[in-house]
mmCIF file of C-alpha atoms in Angstrom:
data_model
loop_
_atom_site.group_PDB
_atom_site.id
_atom_site.type_symbol
_atom_site.label_atom_id
_atom_site.label_comp_id
_atom_site.label_asym_id
_atom_site.label_seq_id
_atom_site.Cartn_x
_atom_site.Cartn_y
_atom_site.Cartn_z
ATOM 1 C CA MET A 1 8.892 -0.076 8.719
ATOM 2 C CA LEU A 2 7.547 -1.509 5.172
ATOM 3 C CA ASP A 3 7.251 0.570 2.291
ATOM 4 C CA LEU A 4 5.307 -1.589 -0.477
ATOM 5 C CA GLY A 5 5.722 1.508 -3.065
ATOM 6 C CA PRO A 6 8.088 2.649 -5.619
ATOM 7 C CA ALA A 7 11.065 4.506 -4.300
ATOM 8 C CA CYS A 8 11.669 8.154 -4.050
ATOM 9 C CA GLY A 9 14.028 9.866 -2.670
ATOM 10 C CA SER A 10 12.645 12.212 -0.264
ATOM 11 C CA ASN A 11 9.526 9.676 0.964
ATOM 12 C CA ILE A 12 13.450 7.139 1.482
ATOM 13 C CA GLY A 13 15.161 10.740 3.176
ATOM 14 C CA PHE A 14 11.701 11.876 5.465
ATOM 15 C CA LEU A 15 11.301 7.803 6.459
ATOM 16 C CA ALA A 16 14.288 6.712 7.410
ATOM 17 C CA GLU A 17 14.939 10.086 10.039
ATOM 18 C CA GLN A 18 11.426 8.473 11.695
ATOM 19 C CA VAL A 19 12.486 5.014 11.905
ATOM 20 C CA ARG A 20 15.390 2.485 13.311
ATOM 21 C CA THR A 21 14.534 0.378 10.259
ATOM 22 C CA LEU A 22 13.172 1.021 7.189
ATOM 23 C CA TYR A 23 12.235 -1.839 4.215
ATOM 24 C CA LEU A 24 11.536 -0.783 0.719
ATOM 25 C CA TRP A 25 9.334 -3.057 -2.468
ATOM 26 C CA ASP A 26 7.992 -1.713 -5.320
ATOM 27 C CA LEU A 27 5.078 -4.524 -4.458
ATOM 28 C CA LEU A 28 3.701 -3.475 -7.983
ATOM 29 C CA ALA A 29 6.875 -3.147 -10.470
ATOM 30 C CA ALA A 30 7.658 -6.883 -8.875
ATOM 31 C CA TRP A 31 3.768 -7.582 -9.346
ATOM 32 C CA ASP A 32 4.502 -6.276 -13.205
ATOM 33 C CA ARG A 33 8.071 -8.744 -12.924
ATOM 34 C CA LEU A 34 6.462 -11.519 -12.465
ATOM 35 C CA ARG A 35 3.174 -11.058 -14.624
ATOM 36 C CA GLY A 36 4.831 -10.769 -17.679
ATOM 37 C CA ARG A 37 7.487 -14.158 -17.230
ATOM 38 C CA GLY A 38 3.826 -15.569 -16.408
ATOM 39 C CA LEU A 39 4.199 -16.679 -12.587
ATOM 40 C CA PRO A 40 0.907 -15.804 -10.376
ATOM 41 C CA PHE A 41 0.727 -12.778 -7.412
ATOM 42 C CA ALA A 42 2.087 -16.330 -4.690
ATOM 43 C CA LYS A 43 5.719 -16.342 -6.246
ATOM 44 C CA LEU A 44 5.671 -12.889 -5.001
ATOM 45 C CA TRP A 45 6.724 -13.118 -1.610
ATOM 46 C CA GLU A 46 9.121 -15.149 -2.286
ATOM 47 C CA ASP A 47 10.969 -12.552 -3.132
ATOM 48 C CA LEU A 48 9.852 -9.712 -0.176
ATOM 49 C CA GLN A 49 13.045 -10.642 2.238
ATOM 50 C CA VAL A 50 11.267 -9.141 5.750
ATOM 51 C CA PRO A 51 11.098 -11.533 8.668
ATOM 52 C CA VAL A 52 8.214 -12.368 10.048
ATOM 53 C CA GLU A 53 6.713 -9.930 12.830
ATOM 54 C CA SER A 54 9.532 -7.711 12.265
ATOM 55 C CA VAL A 55 8.259 -3.911 11.013
ATOM 56 C CA ASP A 56 5.410 -2.281 12.831
ATOM 57 C CA GLY A 57 4.265 -0.212 10.481
ATOM 58 C CA ILE A 58 3.498 -1.473 6.858
ATOM 59 C CA LEU A 59 1.928 1.889 4.320
ATOM 60 C CA PHE A 60 -0.325 0.051 1.608
ATOM 61 C CA TRP A 61 0.141 3.077 -1.229
ATOM 62 C CA ASP A 62 -1.822 3.150 -3.714
ATOM 63 C CA LEU A 63 -2.269 -1.039 -3.629
ATOM 64 C CA ILE A 64 -5.849 -1.993 -3.398
ATOM 65 C CA ASP A 65 -7.275 -0.258 -6.484
ATOM 66 C CA HIS A 66 -4.780 -1.846 -8.583
ATOM 67 C CA LEU A 67 -4.912 -5.629 -7.029
ATOM 68 C CA ASP A 68 -8.088 -8.076 -7.293
ATOM 69 C CA ASP A 69 -9.591 -9.843 -4.801
ATOM 70 C CA GLY A 70 -7.833 -12.490 -4.390
ATOM 71 C CA GLU A 71 -4.276 -10.364 -4.361
ATOM 72 C CA LEU A 72 -5.118 -8.234 -2.434
ATOM 73 C CA ALA A 73 -6.226 -11.159 0.680
ATOM 74 C CA SER A 74 -3.297 -11.930 -0.391
ATOM 75 C CA LEU A 75 -1.318 -8.588 0.159
ATOM 76 C CA ILE A 76 -3.650 -8.077 3.810
ATOM 77 C CA ALA A 77 -2.496 -11.769 4.866
ATOM 78 C CA THR A 78 1.076 -11.507 3.938
ATOM 79 C CA GLY A 79 0.221 -7.943 5.875
ATOM 80 C CA ARG A 80 -0.487 -9.554 9.082
ATOM 81 C CA THR A 81 2.604 -12.166 9.304
ATOM 82 C CA LEU A 82 4.750 -9.311 8.948
ATOM 83 C CA LEU A 83 3.268 -6.716 11.620
ATOM 84 C CA ARG A 84 4.528 -6.677 15.066
ATOM 85 C CA PRO A 85 2.018 -6.874 17.954
ATOM 86 C CA ARG A 86 -0.480 -3.881 17.657
ATOM 87 C CA GLY A 87 1.144 -3.248 14.004
ATOM 88 C CA MET A 88 0.179 -0.251 11.663
ATOM 89 C CA VAL A 89 -0.848 -0.477 8.504
ATOM 90 C CA LEU A 90 -1.699 3.283 6.517
ATOM 91 C CA LEU A 91 -3.073 2.061 3.545
ATOM 92 C CA LEU A 92 -4.520 4.616 0.701
ATOM 93 C CA ALA A 93 -7.044 4.729 -2.202
ATOM 94 C CA GLY A 94 -8.709 7.111 -4.269
ATOM 95 C CA ASP A 95 -12.816 6.700 -5.265
ATOM 96 C CA ARG A 96 -14.121 6.291 -8.383
ATOM 97 C CA GLN A 97 -13.539 9.597 -9.601
ATOM 98 C CA SER A 98 -10.192 10.232 -7.915
ATOM 99 C CA SER A 99 -9.007 7.020 -8.846
ATOM 100 C CA SER A 100 -6.458 6.604 -11.898
ATOM 101 C CA GLU A 101 -5.789 3.642 -14.707
ATOM 102 C CA THR A 102 -2.264 4.625 -14.023
ATOM 103 C CA PRO A 103 -0.670 3.710 -10.688
ATOM 104 C CA GLN A 104 0.756 6.399 -8.624
ATOM 105 C CA ALA A 105 3.774 7.081 -6.370
ATOM 106 C CA PHE A 106 2.712 8.915 -3.520
ATOM 107 C CA VAL A 107 5.578 11.657 -3.237
ATOM 108 C CA LEU A 108 6.036 12.987 0.523
ATOM 109 C CA ARG A 109 7.024 16.365 0.382
ATOM 110 C CA GLU A 110 7.522 19.095 3.387
ATOM 111 C CA GLY A 111 4.788 19.515 5.388
ATOM 112 C CA PHE A 112 3.692 16.590 5.179
ATOM 113 C CA GLU A 113 2.311 17.212 1.900
ATOM 114 C CA LEU A 114 0.714 14.263 -0.046
ATOM 115 C CA MET A 115 1.733 14.523 -4.500
ATOM 116 C CA ARG A 116 0.857 12.043 -6.638
ATOM 117 C CA ARG A 117 3.397 10.801 -9.473
ATOM 118 C CA PRO A 118 2.014 9.100 -12.641
ATOM 119 C CA ARG A 119 3.799 5.115 -13.573
ATOM 120 C CA PRO A 120 3.266 5.281 -17.459
ATOM 121 C CA GLN A 121 5.063 2.419 -17.413
ATOM 122 C CA LEU A 122 3.220 -0.191 -15.277
ATOM 123 C CA SER A 123 -0.340 -1.748 -16.635
ATOM 124 C CA PHE A 124 -3.017 -2.128 -13.968
ATOM 125 C CA PRO A 125 -7.246 -2.476 -13.676
ATOM 126 C CA VAL A 126 -8.947 -0.568 -11.519
ATOM 127 C CA HIS A 127 -11.203 -2.174 -9.176
ATOM 128 C CA HIS A 128 -13.424 0.581 -7.358
ATOM 129 C CA ARG A 129 -14.076 -0.517 -3.689
ATOM 130 C CA GLN A 130 -16.383 1.089 -1.442
ATOM 131 C CA ASN A 131 -15.752 2.400 2.012
ATOM 132 C CA ARG A 132 -17.884 -0.441 3.974
ATOM 133 C CA ASP A 133 -15.524 -3.270 1.527
ATOM 134 C CA ILE A 134 -12.173 -1.952 2.808
ATOM 135 C CA LEU A 135 -13.243 -2.073 5.666
ATOM 136 C CA ASP A 136 -14.810 -5.235 5.461
ATOM 137 C CA ARG A 137 -11.600 -6.489 3.920
ATOM 138 C CA MET A 138 -9.376 -5.047 6.917
ATOM 139 C CA SER A 139 -11.547 -6.531 9.132
ATOM 140 C CA ALA A 140 -7.878 -8.161 10.546
ATOM 141 C CA PHE A 141 -7.458 -4.194 11.824
ATOM 142 C CA LYS A 142 -8.370 -2.133 13.826
ATOM 143 C CA LEU A 143 -9.568 0.984 11.852
ATOM 144 C CA VAL A 144 -8.021 4.038 13.998
ATOM 145 C CA LYS A 145 -8.713 6.665 11.777
ATOM 146 C CA SER A 146 -9.922 7.942 8.481
ATOM 147 C CA PHE A 147 -9.691 10.621 6.969
ATOM 148 C CA ILE A 148 -11.187 11.773 2.568
ATOM 149 C CA TYR A 149 -9.213 14.232 1.141
ATOM 150 C CA ARG A 150 -10.665 16.971 -0.915
ATOM 151 C CA ASN A 151 -9.501 15.457 -3.954
ATOM 152 C CA GLY A 152 -11.551 11.711 -3.663
ATOM 153 C CA LEU A 153 -7.979 10.629 -2.047
ATOM 154 C CA ARG A 154 -8.652 8.157 0.998
ATOM 155 C CA GLU A 155 -6.494 7.816 3.684
ATOM 156 C CA TYR A 156 -6.737 5.040 7.296
ATOM 157 C CA LEU A 157 -4.630 3.935 9.516
ATOM 158 C CA PHE A 158 -5.642 0.823 10.584
ATOM 159 C CA GLN A 159 -3.595 -1.534 13.597
ATOM 160 C CA LEU A 160 -3.251 -5.193 13.757
ATOM 161 C CA SER A 161 -5.570 -6.519 16.959
#
């Protein structure tokens, strides 16, 4: 499993009990550091120490709301190379009302409840994407399930075809 969100004790504990190998990499924090040095998004992947076709699942926590179209395309392409055949991607995105200018950390709580925790130290623009846009961008994957929460959070489960 590859968790691309910030390291969070409860998430690490939960996921470590569920999977054999857990990779943690805070993509937004790494991208923020590169931006501060004037480096392009493509340089980001040089620091990711995950072998090709080595993970069964990737968590895209609050990423697509803060990446532009080119960055998102790069994320999806890289995710495809890291996944084993039939690997899964869990993608969380906000809607126009629930998306925040401040990136959010998602913390797993007892009973699989997700709690949002603001990350004010990061500053990224918000890119609102319609459901059909998300599905189009993830077209290399098969949509397995989607769910829209009352608070506007959208959850998608995709499988590599």
